[in-house]
mmCIF file of N, CA and C in Angstrom:
data_model
loop_
_atom_site.group_PDB
_atom_site.id
_atom_site.type_symbol
_atom_site.label_atom_id
_atom_site.label_comp_id
_atom_site.label_asym_id
_atom_site.label_seq_id
_atom_site.Cartn_x
_atom_site.Cartn_y
_atom_site.Cartn_z
ATOM 1 N N MET A 1 0.856 -1.018 0.163
ATOM 2 C CA MET A 1 -0.426 0.179 0.223
ATOM 3 C C MET A 1 0.875 1.448 0.191
ATOM 4 N N LEU A 2 0.461 2.420 -0.675
ATOM 5 C CA LEU A 2 1.000 3.461 -0.863
ATOM 6 C C LEU A 2 1.115 4.390 0.512
ATOM 7 N N PRO A 3 1.918 4.970 0.741
ATOM 8 C CA PRO A 3 1.852 6.018 1.955
ATOM 9 C C PRO A 3 0.369 6.361 2.340
ATOM 10 N N GLU A 4 0.243 6.376 4.019
ATOM 11 C CA GLU A 4 -1.105 7.247 3.988
ATOM 12 C C GLU A 4 -2.150 6.331 2.818
ATOM 13 N N GLU A 5 -2.263 5.519 2.654
ATOM 14 C CA GLU A 5 -3.906 5.157 1.511
ATOM 15 C C GLU A 5 -4.728 4.763 2.767
ATOM 16 N N GLU A 6 -5.737 4.697 2.364
ATOM 17 C CA GLU A 6 -6.861 4.085 2.590
ATOM 18 C C GLU A 6 -7.246 3.353 1.598
ATOM 19 N N ARG A 7 -7.723 1.890 1.714
ATOM 20 C CA ARG A 7 -8.482 1.433 1.033
ATOM 21 C C ARG A 7 -9.549 0.514 1.358
ATOM 22 N N LYS A 8 -11.033 0.657 0.649
ATOM 23 C CA LYS A 8 -12.504 0.278 1.259
ATOM 24 C C LYS A 8 -12.636 -1.247 0.446
ATOM 25 N N ILE A 9 -12.887 -2.275 1.021
ATOM 26 C CA ILE A 9 -13.231 -3.008 0.230
ATOM 27 C C ILE A 9 -14.907 -3.757 1.001
ATOM 28 N N GLU A 10 -15.898 -4.001 -0.381
ATOM 29 C CA GLU A 10 -16.775 -4.476 -0.170
ATOM 30 C C GLU A 10 -16.778 -6.234 -0.394
ATOM 31 N N ALA A 11 -16.726 -6.963 0.977
ATOM 32 C CA ALA A 11 -16.314 -8.404 1.287
ATOM 33 C C ALA A 11 -17.546 -8.874 1.492
ATOM 34 N N PHE A 12 -18.601 -8.716 0.963
ATOM 35 C CA PHE A 12 -20.216 -9.492 1.355
ATOM 36 C C PHE A 12 -20.475 -10.949 0.745
ATOM 37 N N ASN A 13 -20.267 -11.783 1.509
ATOM 38 C CA ASN A 13 -20.347 -13.654 1.136
ATOM 39 C C ASN A 13 -18.600 -13.596 1.269
ATOM 40 N N GLU A 14 -18.217 -13.088 1.856
ATOM 41 C CA GLU A 14 -16.295 -13.606 1.525
ATOM 42 C C GLU A 14 -16.069 -13.454 3.212
ATOM 43 N N ILE A 15 -14.491 -14.079 3.180
ATOM 44 C CA ILE A 15 -14.017 -13.837 4.447
ATOM 45 C C ILE A 15 -12.580 -13.931 4.253
ATOM 46 N N TRP A 16 -11.559 -12.879 4.355
ATOM 47 C CA TRP A 16 -10.536 -12.034 4.552
ATOM 48 C C TRP A 16 -9.516 -12.854 5.620
ATOM 49 N N LEU A 17 -9.035 -13.492 5.310
ATOM 50 C CA LEU A 17 -8.294 -14.119 6.452
ATOM 51 C C LEU A 17 -6.865 -13.632 6.105
ATOM 52 N N LEU A 18 -6.566 -12.268 7.165
ATOM 53 C CA LEU A 18 -5.282 -11.866 7.314
ATOM 54 C C LEU A 18 -3.846 -12.471 7.857
ATOM 55 N N ILE A 19 -2.969 -12.835 6.344
ATOM 56 C CA ILE A 19 -1.737 -13.831 6.707
ATOM 57 C C ILE A 19 -0.780 -12.929 7.129
ATOM 58 N N GLU A 20 -0.464 -11.910 6.505
ATOM 59 C CA GLU A 20 0.817 -10.690 7.082
ATOM 60 C C GLU A 20 0.149 -9.246 6.834
ATOM 61 N N ALA A 21 1.008 -8.557 7.757
ATOM 62 C CA ALA A 21 1.057 -7.305 8.009
ATOM 63 C C ALA A 21 2.064 -6.773 8.229
ATOM 64 N N ASP A 22 2.721 -5.136 7.315
ATOM 65 C CA ASP A 22 3.454 -4.472 8.276
ATOM 66 C C ASP A 22 3.189 -3.929 9.228
ATOM 67 N N GLN A 23 4.460 -3.486 10.040
ATOM 68 C CA GLN A 23 3.848 -2.584 11.251
ATOM 69 C C GLN A 23 3.519 -0.986 10.397
ATOM 70 N N GLY A 24 2.418 -0.635 10.999
ATOM 71 C CA GLY A 24 1.899 0.686 10.909
ATOM 72 C C GLY A 24 0.605 0.363 10.037
ATOM 73 N N ILE A 25 0.653 -0.909 9.791
ATOM 74 C CA ILE A 25 -1.312 -0.973 8.809
ATOM 75 C C ILE A 25 -2.058 -1.001 9.593
ATOM 76 N N HIS A 26 -3.573 -0.462 9.288
ATOM 77 C CA HIS A 26 -4.965 -0.818 10.328
ATOM 78 C C HIS A 26 -5.996 -1.188 9.620
ATOM 79 N N ILE A 27 -6.311 -2.508 10.097
ATOM 80 C CA ILE A 27 -7.430 -3.191 9.390
ATOM 81 C C ILE A 27 -8.978 -3.044 10.317
ATOM 82 N N ARG A 28 -9.754 -2.259 9.656
ATOM 83 C CA ARG A 28 -10.842 -2.577 10.307
ATOM 84 C C ARG A 28 -12.620 -2.978 9.801
ATOM 85 N N SER A 29 -13.337 -3.864 10.118
ATOM 86 C CA SER A 29 -14.395 -4.503 9.872
ATOM 87 C C SER A 29 -15.648 -4.915 10.298
ATOM 88 N N ASP A 30 -16.463 -5.399 10.077
ATOM 89 C CA ASP A 30 -17.466 -5.837 11.049
ATOM 90 C C ASP A 30 -17.266 -6.907 11.916
ATOM 91 N N TYR A 31 -16.104 -7.338 11.915
ATOM 92 C CA TYR A 31 -15.606 -8.889 12.499
ATOM 93 C C TYR A 31 -14.757 -8.405 12.942
ATOM 94 N N GLY A 32 -14.023 -7.083 13.206
ATOM 95 C CA GLY A 32 -13.105 -6.828 14.194
ATOM 96 C C GLY A 32 -12.084 -5.716 14.056
ATOM 97 N N GLU A 33 -10.972 -5.955 14.370
ATOM 98 C CA GLU A 33 -10.101 -4.686 14.317
ATOM 99 C C GLU A 33 -8.516 -5.352 14.061
ATOM 100 N N TYR A 34 -7.438 -4.789 13.571
ATOM 101 C CA TYR A 34 -6.171 -5.134 13.487
ATOM 102 C C TYR A 34 -5.272 -4.065 13.923
ATOM 103 N N ASN A 35 -4.378 -3.787 14.436
ATOM 104 C CA ASN A 35 -3.832 -2.737 14.526
ATOM 105 C C ASN A 35 -2.416 -3.264 15.746
ATOM 106 N N GLU A 36 -1.649 -3.501 15.253
ATOM 107 C CA GLU A 36 -0.487 -4.038 16.039
ATOM 108 C C GLU A 36 0.205 -2.860 17.194
ATOM 109 N N SER A 37 0.036 -1.327 16.456
ATOM 110 C CA SER A 37 0.430 -0.569 17.455
ATOM 111 C C SER A 37 -0.424 0.316 18.714
ATOM 112 N N ASN A 38 -2.011 -0.772 18.822
ATOM 113 C CA ASN A 38 -2.499 -0.162 19.630
ATOM 114 C C ASN A 38 -2.371 -1.050 20.607
ATOM 115 N N LYS A 39 -1.714 -1.001 21.565
ATOM 116 C CA LYS A 39 -1.843 -2.169 22.794
ATOM 117 C C LYS A 39 -3.240 -2.006 23.822
ATOM 118 N N GLY A 40 -3.739 -0.701 23.485
ATOM 119 C CA GLY A 40 -5.168 -0.960 23.996
ATOM 120 C C GLY A 40 -6.561 -1.661 23.328
ATOM 121 N N LEU A 41 -5.945 -2.546 22.162
ATOM 122 C CA LEU A 41 -6.396 -3.445 21.460
ATOM 123 C C LEU A 41 -6.848 -4.877 22.384
ATOM 124 N N SER A 42 -8.318 -5.432 22.846
ATOM 125 C CA SER A 42 -7.864 -6.648 23.313
ATOM 126 C C SER A 42 -7.407 -7.716 22.857
ATOM 127 N N GLU A 43 -7.420 -7.881 21.341
ATOM 128 C CA GLU A 43 -7.451 -9.054 20.686
ATOM 129 C C GLU A 43 -7.190 -8.111 19.118
ATOM 130 N N ASN A 44 -6.062 -8.812 18.282
ATOM 131 C CA ASN A 44 -5.666 -8.363 16.921
ATOM 132 C C ASN A 44 -6.914 -9.289 16.364
ATOM 133 N N SER A 45 -7.701 -8.566 15.695
ATOM 134 C CA SER A 45 -8.667 -10.060 14.961
ATOM 135 C C SER A 45 -7.939 -10.345 13.548
ATOM 136 N N GLN A 46 -7.630 -11.737 12.809
ATOM 137 C CA GLN A 46 -7.239 -12.039 11.692
ATOM 138 C C GLN A 46 -8.257 -12.350 11.165
ATOM 139 N N GLU A 47 -9.360 -12.128 11.061
ATOM 140 C CA GLU A 47 -10.423 -12.991 10.150
ATOM 141 C C GLU A 47 -11.388 -10.997 10.051
ATOM 142 N N HIS A 48 -11.479 -11.135 8.426
ATOM 143 C CA HIS A 48 -12.352 -9.537 8.019
ATOM 144 C C HIS A 48 -13.315 -10.107 7.201
ATOM 145 N N ALA A 49 -14.802 -9.620 7.350
ATOM 146 C CA ALA A 49 -15.302 -9.228 6.398
ATOM 147 C C ALA A 49 -16.365 -8.602 6.157
ATOM 148 N N ASP A 50 -17.620 -8.376 5.321
ATOM 149 C CA ASP A 50 -18.392 -7.564 4.940
ATOM 150 C C ASP A 50 -17.708 -6.024 4.433
ATOM 151 N N GLU A 51 -17.831 -4.740 5.261
ATOM 152 C CA GLU A 51 -16.683 -3.830 4.689
ATOM 153 C C GLU A 51 -15.341 -3.699 5.971
ATOM 154 N N ILE A 52 -14.858 -3.935 4.756
ATOM 155 C CA ILE A 52 -13.277 -3.781 5.005
ATOM 156 C C ILE A 52 -12.132 -2.658 4.939
ATOM 157 N N SER A 53 -12.334 -2.062 5.864
ATOM 158 C CA SER A 53 -11.013 -0.766 5.550
ATOM 159 C C SER A 53 -9.657 -0.812 6.104
ATOM 160 N N ILE A 54 -8.475 -0.875 4.982
ATOM 161 C CA ILE A 54 -7.554 -0.832 5.343
ATOM 162 C C ILE A 54 -6.509 0.537 4.994
ATOM 163 N N LEU A 55 -6.093 0.631 6.380
ATOM 164 C CA LEU A 55 -5.093 1.962 6.213
ATOM 165 C C LEU A 55 -3.634 1.831 6.516
ATOM 166 N N ASN A 56 -2.997 2.550 5.405
ATOM 167 C CA ASN A 56 -1.148 2.516 6.253
ATOM 168 C C ASN A 56 -1.320 4.022 6.623
ATOM 169 N N THR A 57 -1.094 3.607 7.661
ATOM 170 C CA THR A 57 -0.859 5.175 8.826
ATOM 171 C C THR A 57 0.853 5.321 8.794
ATOM 172 N N THR A 58 1.844 5.069 7.870
ATOM 173 C CA THR A 58 3.310 5.322 8.050
ATOM 174 C C THR A 58 3.070 6.163 6.475
ATOM 175 N N GLU A 59 4.146 6.921 6.561
ATOM 176 C CA GLU A 59 4.552 7.680 5.575
ATOM 177 C C GLU A 59 5.665 6.497 4.687
ATOM 178 N N ASN A 60 5.666 5.631 4.262
ATOM 179 C CA ASN A 60 6.209 4.466 3.624
ATOM 180 C C ASN A 60 5.710 3.530 3.348
ATOM 181 N N PRO A 61 5.807 3.304 1.511
ATOM 182 C CA PRO A 61 5.275 1.781 1.593
ATOM 183 C C PRO A 61 4.964 0.735 2.677
ATOM 184 N N LYS A 62 3.802 -0.226 2.959
ATOM 185 C CA LYS A 62 3.659 -1.243 3.241
ATOM 186 C C LYS A 62 2.954 -1.983 2.724
ATOM 187 N N LYS A 63 3.053 -3.784 3.058
ATOM 188 C CA LYS A 63 2.258 -4.478 2.325
ATOM 189 C C LYS A 63 1.567 -5.292 3.315
ATOM 190 N N VAL A 64 0.446 -6.176 2.840
ATOM 191 C CA VAL A 64 -0.462 -6.528 3.880
ATOM 192 C C VAL A 64 -0.869 -7.547 2.635
ATOM 193 N N ILE A 65 -0.981 -8.882 3.132
ATOM 194 C CA ILE A 65 -1.560 -10.092 2.267
ATOM 195 C C ILE A 65 -2.591 -10.812 3.341
ATOM 196 N N PHE A 66 -3.973 -10.933 2.325
ATOM 197 C CA PHE A 66 -4.952 -11.701 2.774
ATOM 198 C C PHE A 66 -4.941 -12.934 2.150
ATOM 199 N N LEU A 67 -5.765 -14.126 2.755
ATOM 200 C CA LEU A 67 -6.310 -15.050 1.960
ATOM 201 C C LEU A 67 -8.124 -14.792 1.901
ATOM 202 N N GLN A 68 -8.607 -15.125 0.898
ATOM 203 C CA GLN A 68 -9.919 -14.709 0.352
ATOM 204 C C GLN A 68 -10.851 -15.918 0.270
ATOM 205 N N ILE A 69 -12.105 -16.004 1.022
ATOM 206 C CA ILE A 69 -12.425 -16.568 0.692
ATOM 207 C C ILE A 69 -14.221 -16.529 0.422
ATOM 208 N N ILE A 70 -14.297 -17.043 -0.273
ATOM 209 C CA ILE A 70 -15.592 -16.944 -1.309
ATOM 210 C C ILE A 70 -16.780 -18.036 -0.953
ATOM 211 N N MET A 71 -17.489 -17.512 0.084
ATOM 212 C CA MET A 71 -18.710 -18.315 0.015
ATOM 213 C C MET A 71 -19.718 -18.713 -0.553
ATOM 214 N N GLN A 72 -20.393 -19.631 -1.018
ATOM 215 C CA GLN A 72 -21.600 -19.991 -2.160
ATOM 216 C C GLN A 72 -23.027 -20.373 -1.483
#
């Protein structure tokens, strides 16, 4: 992802499993939140679906890897 880029993904009837995320990546969906730098979060969610928002909070390019499962 580009520096400070935000992507919104509509993932209805899909589950996105987080495989890897660089430091500075913040992911939020109807299933939960992932943010390694937020120590106040009780649990970093690895599973996301419905409306997913992915944000690179840094000024450097970062990478995120998901496994997408499409429900039928």
